[in-house]
Amino acid sequence: MNTATITNTGARFLGEGRVEFRTTEMGPVAAGEVRLRVDVCALCGSDKRLLAQGSSVVPGHEIAGTVAAAGADAAVAPDTRGIVYIPVYCGACPACHSGLTNRCTRYTDLIGWQRDGGFAHYVDVPARCLIEAPEDVPLDVAVLGLDTVGTAAHGLRLALRTQQETPRRLLVVGCGPLGLGVVAVARAMGVEQVDAYDPHPGRLALAVKLGAAEARDLDSQNQYDVTVEVSGAQAGRAAAQRVIVPGGAVVVLGESGEPYTMPADPRWRRTDCFTVRSFYFPLTEVAENWELLRGFGAELRDVLAERLTLPELEAAFDAFVAGDLLKPYIVSGADS
Ligand SMILES: [Zn+2]
Ligand SMILES: [Zn+2]
C-alpha cells in the first residue's frame, strides 16, 4: 500500500496574511511513516505568527485524519483514525523511555512548523506520531485532545502536583480555545470554583457556559490557589501573579515573545509560590485525555468549532484574527 503516487494540494503562508495553494505529487510513503487523509485541521492562535511571517512548510498542527497508506516498517492498518502528536520525538532518550515524549531532548521538528502539517488534503507523518483515536470518539472531538485539552490538562496536572489538595479556587486569564479548554478540564478535575477573565464579553460568556464564573476582582491579593495565564499579555501575567495565595501555583500557558518576569515586591519575595511552565503533553497522558473528552468533548466542540473547507482558509484566518471565529476547523471537502 506504499507505492501509490497521489496528487496533493496544500497551503503555504506567504507572509502578511496571504495564503497560496500548491498542488504537488506525493511519491511513495517513506519508511516508518504513514500518509493521512486530513479529516480535520484546526486553526491555532499560534498559527497567526506563521501567517504574518510566512512558512517554508505546509502549516497546520492540530490534525485528525485517516490512514490512507503506510510506508515500510509502519505497522499501522489502513483506515486507522487518529490525531497527530506534533513533536517528532526520538523514542530513545531517557525522557522518551519514560514516556515523557514532550520532554525529548533530541527532537528538532514539530509537525506543521518544521515539516509539512495539515492544511492540505494529505500529510505524511512518522507512524509513532499517530495517536489512534478510540472508536467512540469522533475525530472532530479527538482533535481537541491536542492543543486544546492535551495542553490544558498537562499544565493543570503539573500544577496539581504542587498542591496538597485539589485547588478550591482557580482563575483562568484569557478565554480563547486553550483558556476554555482549561475551564472544562479544571471543572472535570473537581475544582470547586473556576473563575475566568477575558476582555471579550462573548468569550467570557462561553467560559460561563462551560462552568466558570466571571472573575470580578483581579486586584486583590491572596485569592486563588491556582491561576492559569493563557493570554500571553503582560497585564494578564501580572494579574495571575497578583491574585495567587501563598503556596499557590501560577501556570504560564500563554505564548509571548516577551520575557516572563517575577515581581520583586515584598509580598512576592516573602512567600512560597510555584511557577509552572509546560509544553504540550506527554504520550503517557493520552488515555486520561480520552476520558476527559468522553465527558465534555462534544460540548466543547460545539462551543468552539466552526467548519470550513481548505479553499476558505485565508478568509477563515481573517475572521479568526478579527476574533469573529473562535476555532475554525478546516474539514475535508475534497473527497466528499
Ligand atoms: Zn497550537
Ligand atoms: Zn527522545
Tab-separated table of C-alpha atoms and ligand atoms in Angstrom:
chain	number	residue	atom	x	y	z
A	1	MET	CA	0.000	0.000	0.000
A	2	ASN	CA	3.038	2.286	-0.004
A	3	THR	CA	3.735	2.526	-3.683
A	4	ALA	CA	0.966	4.799	-4.902
A	5	THR	CA	1.737	8.317	-6.001
A	6	ILE	CA	-1.036	10.771	-5.310
A	7	THR	CA	-1.807	14.391	-6.035
A	8	ASN	CA	-1.953	16.627	-3.004
A	9	THR	CA	-2.983	20.217	-2.515
A	10	GLY	CA	-1.581	22.093	0.450
A	11	ALA	CA	-1.437	25.647	1.735
A	12	ARG	CA	1.611	27.844	2.071
A	13	PHE	CA	1.694	31.054	4.033
A	14	LEU	CA	3.444	33.741	2.053
A	15	GLY	CA	3.542	36.285	4.882
A	16	GLU	CA	1.375	39.317	5.588
A	17	GLY	CA	-1.697	37.124	5.786
A	18	ARG	CA	-1.531	35.733	2.264
A	19	VAL	CA	-2.284	32.076	1.604
A	20	GLU	CA	-1.390	30.210	-1.567
A	21	PHE	CA	-2.326	26.655	-2.561
A	22	ARG	CA	0.142	24.380	-4.271
A	23	THR	CA	-0.637	21.085	-5.930
A	24	THR	CA	2.165	18.538	-5.862
A	25	GLU	CA	2.740	14.859	-6.494
A	26	MET	CA	3.441	12.832	-3.374
A	27	GLY	CA	5.659	9.825	-4.014
A	28	PRO	CA	5.639	6.570	-2.052
A	29	VAL	CA	5.358	6.926	1.722
A	30	ALA	CA	8.765	6.898	3.431
A	31	ALA	CA	9.738	4.022	5.705
A	32	GLY	CA	8.384	4.426	9.218
A	33	GLU	CA	5.772	6.951	8.110
A	34	VAL	CA	2.078	6.944	7.367
A	35	ARG	CA	0.072	9.006	4.906
A	36	LEU	CA	-3.055	10.523	6.402
A	37	ARG	CA	-6.064	11.893	4.654
A	38	VAL	CA	-6.685	15.044	6.672
A	39	ASP	CA	-10.219	14.988	8.061
A	40	VAL	CA	-9.853	17.996	10.371
A	41	CYS	CA	-7.077	20.540	10.794
A	42	ALA	CA	-7.933	23.203	13.334
A	43	LEU	CA	-6.518	26.709	13.404
A	44	CYS	CA	-4.492	27.632	16.457
A	45	GLY	CA	-3.697	31.100	17.780
A	46	SER	CA	-0.018	30.339	17.266
A	47	ASP	CA	-0.622	29.975	13.507
A	48	LYS	CA	-1.127	33.746	13.352
A	49	ARG	CA	2.615	34.200	13.720
A	50	LEU	CA	3.306	31.923	10.736
A	51	LEU	CA	0.599	33.665	8.753
A	52	ALA	CA	2.275	37.016	9.359
A	53	GLN	CA	5.824	35.811	8.746
A	54	GLY	CA	5.286	33.145	6.119
A	55	SER	CA	6.097	29.452	6.358
A	56	SER	CA	8.521	27.256	4.456
A	57	VAL	CA	6.389	24.138	5.002
A	58	VAL	CA	2.679	23.370	4.887
A	59	PRO	CA	1.388	24.772	8.203
A	60	GLY	CA	-1.343	23.291	10.394
A	61	HIS	CA	-0.578	21.377	13.584
A	62	GLU	CA	-3.923	20.299	15.060
A	63	ILE	CA	-4.571	17.378	12.768
A	64	ALA	CA	-7.010	14.475	12.803
A	65	GLY	CA	-7.071	12.064	9.901
A	66	THR	CA	-7.404	8.590	8.481
A	67	VAL	CA	-4.545	6.400	7.301
A	68	ALA	CA	-4.515	6.205	3.510
A	69	ALA	CA	-1.174	4.408	3.130
A	70	ALA	CA	1.766	3.260	5.220
A	71	GLY	CA	5.465	3.022	4.465
A	72	ALA	CA	7.729	0.091	5.223
A	73	ASP	CA	8.160	-0.615	8.953
A	74	ALA	CA	4.990	1.297	9.780
A	75	ALA	CA	2.696	-1.243	11.379
A	76	VAL	CA	-0.482	0.772	11.009
A	77	ALA	CA	-3.591	-0.612	9.352
A	78	PRO	CA	-5.296	1.318	6.549
A	79	ASP	CA	-8.305	3.363	7.672
A	80	THR	CA	-6.918	3.748	11.196
A	81	ARG	CA	-8.302	7.015	12.594
A	82	GLY	CA	-6.142	9.207	14.737
A	83	ILE	CA	-4.709	12.546	15.779
A	84	VAL	CA	-1.176	13.759	15.170
A	85	TYR	CA	1.297	14.262	18.003
A	86	ILE	CA	3.462	17.064	16.662
A	87	PRO	CA	6.857	16.724	18.423
A	88	VAL	CA	8.849	14.254	16.342
A	89	TYR	CA	10.371	12.672	19.452
A	90	CYS	CA	13.372	10.374	19.214
A	91	GLY	CA	11.979	7.427	21.170
A	92	ALA	CA	15.421	6.636	22.610
A	93	CYS	CA	16.444	9.356	25.095
A	94	PRO	CA	15.722	8.943	28.848
A	95	ALA	CA	12.645	11.199	28.659
A	96	CYS	CA	11.181	9.218	25.746
A	97	HIS	CA	11.937	5.956	27.574
A	98	SER	CA	9.781	7.171	30.446
A	99	GLY	CA	7.023	8.121	28.023
A	100	LEU	CA	7.600	11.830	28.667
A	101	THR	CA	7.833	12.471	24.966
A	102	ASN	CA	7.196	16.207	25.191
A	103	ARG	CA	10.490	16.421	27.115
A	104	CYS	CA	12.519	14.621	24.445
A	105	THR	CA	15.969	16.174	24.438
A	106	ARG	CA	16.596	15.320	20.812
A	107	TYR	CA	13.573	16.397	18.848
A	108	THR	CA	14.086	19.178	16.371
A	109	ASP	CA	10.923	19.129	14.296
A	110	LEU	CA	7.371	19.990	15.145
A	111	ILE	CA	4.855	18.879	12.530
A	112	GLY	CA	3.272	21.940	10.939
A	113	TRP	CA	6.240	24.083	11.940
A	114	GLN	CA	9.450	22.496	10.639
A	115	ARG	CA	7.889	19.793	8.468
A	116	ASP	CA	4.656	19.689	6.492
A	117	GLY	CA	1.457	19.888	8.515
A	118	GLY	CA	-2.230	19.549	7.963
A	119	PHE	CA	-3.602	22.412	5.885
A	120	ALA	CA	-3.639	20.011	2.965
A	121	HIS	CA	-5.622	17.057	1.701
A	122	TYR	CA	-2.882	14.631	2.742
A	123	VAL	CA	0.067	14.709	5.136
A	124	ASP	CA	2.852	12.201	5.808
A	125	VAL	CA	3.843	11.817	9.469
A	126	PRO	CA	6.082	9.414	11.401
A	127	ALA	CA	3.955	6.420	12.409
A	128	ARG	CA	4.929	6.926	16.068
A	129	CYS	CA	3.323	10.415	15.943
A	130	LEU	CA	-0.090	8.990	15.075
A	131	ILE	CA	-2.259	8.613	18.175
A	132	GLU	CA	-5.042	6.191	17.366
A	133	ALA	CA	-8.452	7.575	18.322
A	134	PRO	CA	-10.838	5.289	20.225
A	135	GLU	CA	-13.859	4.203	18.198
A	136	ASP	CA	-16.305	6.078	20.402
A	137	VAL	CA	-14.547	9.447	19.993
A	138	PRO	CA	-15.344	11.237	16.704
A	139	LEU	CA	-12.390	12.924	15.022
A	140	ASP	CA	-13.834	16.423	15.442
A	141	VAL	CA	-13.736	15.777	19.201
A	142	ALA	CA	-10.474	13.814	19.128
A	143	VAL	CA	-8.603	16.745	17.579
A	144	LEU	CA	-9.315	18.726	20.761
A	145	GLY	CA	-7.127	16.180	22.554
A	146	LEU	CA	-4.100	18.016	21.154
A	147	ASP	CA	-3.561	21.725	21.889
A	148	THR	CA	-6.934	22.456	23.475
A	149	VAL	CA	-7.312	19.684	26.057
A	150	GLY	CA	-3.927	17.916	25.934
A	151	THR	CA	-2.011	21.117	26.684
A	152	ALA	CA	-4.567	22.370	29.226
A	153	ALA	CA	-4.715	19.076	31.123
A	154	HIS	CA	-0.946	18.685	31.229
A	155	GLY	CA	-0.417	22.178	32.637
A	156	LEU	CA	-3.102	21.562	35.258
A	157	ARG	CA	-1.715	18.147	36.213
A	158	LEU	CA	1.699	19.672	36.831
A	159	ALA	CA	0.123	22.451	38.901
A	160	LEU	CA	-1.900	19.963	40.960
A	161	ARG	CA	1.290	18.103	41.844
A	162	THR	CA	2.477	21.233	43.661
A	163	GLN	CA	-0.665	21.370	45.805
A	164	GLN	CA	-1.534	19.255	48.843
A	165	GLU	CA	-5.185	19.046	47.901
A	166	THR	CA	-7.388	19.781	44.905
A	167	PRO	CA	-7.434	23.570	44.494
A	168	ARG	CA	-10.610	25.176	45.749
A	169	ARG	CA	-10.369	28.350	43.688
A	170	LEU	CA	-8.777	28.579	40.264
A	171	LEU	CA	-8.574	31.554	37.902
A	172	VAL	CA	-8.217	31.352	34.122
A	173	VAL	CA	-6.941	34.534	32.454
A	174	GLY	CA	-7.813	34.529	28.749
A	175	CYS	CA	-10.762	32.626	27.254
A	176	GLY	CA	-9.602	31.679	23.781
A	177	PRO	CA	-9.785	27.974	22.849
A	178	LEU	CA	-6.979	26.965	25.235
A	179	GLY	CA	-8.436	29.009	28.107
A	180	LEU	CA	-11.825	27.412	27.516
A	181	GLY	CA	-10.106	24.034	27.476
A	182	VAL	CA	-8.576	24.865	30.864
A	183	VAL	CA	-12.034	25.765	32.228
A	184	ALA	CA	-13.509	22.450	31.049
A	185	VAL	CA	-10.579	20.379	32.339
A	186	ALA	CA	-10.428	22.148	35.721
A	187	ARG	CA	-14.138	21.537	36.252
A	188	ALA	CA	-13.731	17.878	35.263
A	189	MET	CA	-10.809	17.546	37.699
A	190	GLY	CA	-13.071	18.614	40.522
A	191	VAL	CA	-12.012	22.201	41.127
A	192	GLU	CA	-14.904	23.698	43.054
A	193	GLN	CA	-14.718	27.263	41.831
A	194	VAL	CA	-13.301	28.145	38.431
A	195	ASP	CA	-13.314	31.861	37.667
A	196	ALA	CA	-12.499	33.244	34.249
A	197	TYR	CA	-11.478	36.588	32.832
A	198	ASP	CA	-11.444	37.852	29.263
A	199	PRO	CA	-11.947	41.405	27.992
A	200	HIS	CA	-14.145	39.983	25.187
A	201	PRO	CA	-17.679	39.513	26.622
A	202	GLY	CA	-18.576	36.788	24.116
A	203	ARG	CA	-15.613	34.636	25.099
A	204	LEU	CA	-16.308	35.172	28.765
A	205	ALA	CA	-19.885	34.028	28.184
A	206	LEU	CA	-18.577	30.774	26.671
A	207	ALA	CA	-16.404	30.209	29.750
A	208	VAL	CA	-19.501	30.656	31.887
A	209	LYS	CA	-21.361	28.195	29.677
A	210	LEU	CA	-18.612	25.652	30.360
A	211	GLY	CA	-18.971	26.060	34.118
A	212	ALA	CA	-16.811	29.045	35.052
A	213	ALA	CA	-17.911	32.136	36.934
A	214	GLU	CA	-16.946	35.604	35.833
A	215	ALA	CA	-13.907	36.837	37.802
A	216	ARG	CA	-14.836	40.099	39.488
A	217	ASP	CA	-11.627	41.077	41.261
A	218	LEU	CA	-8.218	40.914	39.617
A	219	ASP	CA	-6.714	43.447	42.031
A	220	SER	CA	-6.812	41.903	45.498
A	221	GLN	CA	-4.029	39.585	46.629
A	222	ASN	CA	-4.384	36.111	48.185
A	223	GLN	CA	-7.449	34.878	46.293
A	224	TYR	CA	-6.626	31.857	44.144
A	225	ASP	CA	-4.847	28.550	44.793
A	226	VAL	CA	-4.020	28.193	41.092
A	227	THR	CA	-4.033	30.782	38.343
A	228	VAL	CA	-3.661	29.818	34.692
A	229	GLU	CA	-2.394	32.544	32.396
A	230	VAL	CA	-3.406	31.832	28.819
A	231	SER	CA	-3.418	35.283	27.230
A	232	GLY	CA	0.343	35.849	26.995
A	233	ALA	CA	-0.308	39.544	27.678
A	234	GLN	CA	1.780	41.352	30.286
A	235	ALA	CA	-1.343	42.591	32.076
A	236	GLY	CA	-2.678	39.038	32.212
A	237	ARG	CA	0.567	37.719	33.615
A	238	ALA	CA	0.674	40.444	36.250
A	239	ALA	CA	-2.913	39.691	37.298
A	240	ALA	CA	-2.192	35.949	37.558
A	241	GLN	CA	0.751	36.671	39.856
A	242	ARG	CA	-1.089	39.285	41.923
A	243	VAL	CA	-4.092	37.216	42.970
A	244	ILE	CA	-2.321	33.955	43.912
A	245	VAL	CA	-2.320	32.722	47.525
A	246	PRO	CA	0.973	31.900	49.282
A	247	GLY	CA	1.966	28.389	48.212
A	248	GLY	CA	-0.201	28.627	45.107
A	249	ALA	CA	0.775	27.815	41.540
A	250	VAL	CA	0.845	30.175	38.580
A	251	VAL	CA	0.588	28.195	35.330
A	252	VAL	CA	2.008	30.010	32.341
A	253	LEU	CA	0.498	28.684	29.119
A	254	GLY	CA	0.112	31.911	27.129
A	255	GLU	CA	2.599	32.414	24.320
A	256	SER	CA	4.541	35.638	24.105
A	257	GLY	CA	7.862	36.851	22.820
A	258	GLU	CA	8.322	38.885	25.978
A	259	PRO	CA	10.378	37.531	28.896
A	260	TYR	CA	8.380	36.215	31.804
A	261	THR	CA	9.396	38.049	34.957
A	262	MET	CA	8.623	37.783	38.662
A	263	PRO	CA	7.506	40.725	40.740
A	264	ALA	CA	10.115	41.952	43.225
A	265	ASP	CA	7.750	43.498	45.753
A	266	PRO	CA	7.839	42.352	49.398
A	267	ARG	CA	4.576	40.420	49.121
A	268	TRP	CA	6.017	38.289	46.332
A	269	ARG	CA	9.513	37.886	47.795
A	270	ARG	CA	8.436	36.847	51.264
A	271	THR	CA	6.328	33.821	50.459
A	272	ASP	CA	6.222	30.484	48.653
A	273	CYS	CA	4.934	30.255	45.124
A	274	PHE	CA	5.186	27.804	42.239
A	275	THR	CA	5.505	28.944	38.661
A	276	VAL	CA	4.697	26.180	36.177
A	277	ARG	CA	5.519	26.398	32.516
A	278	SER	CA	4.584	23.436	30.379
A	279	PHE	CA	4.611	22.467	26.732
A	280	TYR	CA	2.060	20.218	25.017
A	281	PHE	CA	1.644	16.851	26.779
A	282	PRO	CA	3.410	13.502	27.125
A	283	LEU	CA	2.009	10.381	25.472
A	284	THR	CA	1.582	8.868	28.956
A	285	GLU	CA	-1.414	11.190	29.478
A	286	VAL	CA	-3.307	10.271	26.314
A	287	ALA	CA	-5.576	7.651	27.913
A	288	GLU	CA	-6.665	10.100	30.648
A	289	ASN	CA	-7.280	12.755	27.998
A	290	TRP	CA	-9.641	10.451	26.079
A	291	GLU	CA	-11.575	10.016	29.317
A	292	LEU	CA	-11.840	13.807	29.694
A	293	LEU	CA	-13.063	14.125	26.111
A	294	ARG	CA	-15.661	11.402	26.598
A	295	GLY	CA	-17.035	13.608	29.360
A	296	PHE	CA	-17.114	17.092	27.868
A	297	GLY	CA	-15.568	16.792	24.393
A	298	ALA	CA	-18.766	17.095	22.366
A	299	GLU	CA	-19.898	20.116	24.349
A	300	LEU	CA	-16.507	21.783	23.941
A	301	ARG	CA	-16.534	21.072	20.202
A	302	ASP	CA	-19.978	22.626	19.881
A	303	VAL	CA	-18.818	25.745	21.726
A	304	LEU	CA	-15.599	26.155	19.744
A	305	ALA	CA	-15.729	24.725	16.270
A	306	GLU	CA	-16.629	26.467	13.014
A	307	ARG	CA	-16.431	24.221	9.975
A	308	LEU	CA	-14.789	25.475	6.789
A	309	THR	CA	-13.015	23.875	3.849
A	310	LEU	CA	-9.429	24.264	2.665
A	311	PRO	CA	-10.140	26.871	-0.076
A	312	GLU	CA	-11.706	29.033	2.657
A	313	LEU	CA	-8.509	29.075	4.726
A	314	GLU	CA	-7.472	32.666	4.027
A	315	ALA	CA	-10.944	34.002	4.786
A	316	ALA	CA	-11.059	31.808	7.894
A	317	PHE	CA	-7.841	33.348	9.115
A	318	ASP	CA	-9.112	36.871	8.559
A	319	ALA	CA	-12.202	36.143	10.640
A	320	PHE	CA	-10.088	34.283	13.211
A	321	VAL	CA	-7.644	37.170	13.608
A	322	ALA	CA	-10.566	39.598	13.887
A	323	GLY	CA	-11.953	37.463	16.717
A	324	ASP	CA	-15.118	36.502	14.826
A	325	LEU	CA	-14.270	32.784	14.725
A	326	LEU	CA	-13.083	31.010	17.834
A	327	LYS	CA	-11.724	27.750	16.419
A	328	PRO	CA	-12.020	27.302	12.662
A	329	TYR	CA	-11.923	23.643	11.683
A	330	ILE	CA	-10.699	23.062	8.163
A	331	VAL	CA	-12.564	19.896	7.283
A	332	SER	CA	-12.048	17.563	4.386
A	333	GLY	CA	-14.168	18.620	1.454
A	334	ALA	CA	-12.052	17.049	-1.256
A	335	ASP	CA	-13.423	13.546	-1.148
A	336	SER	CA	-16.951	14.175	-0.038
B	1	ZN	ZN	-1.218	25.207	18.572
B	2	ZN	ZN	13.705	11.493	22.983
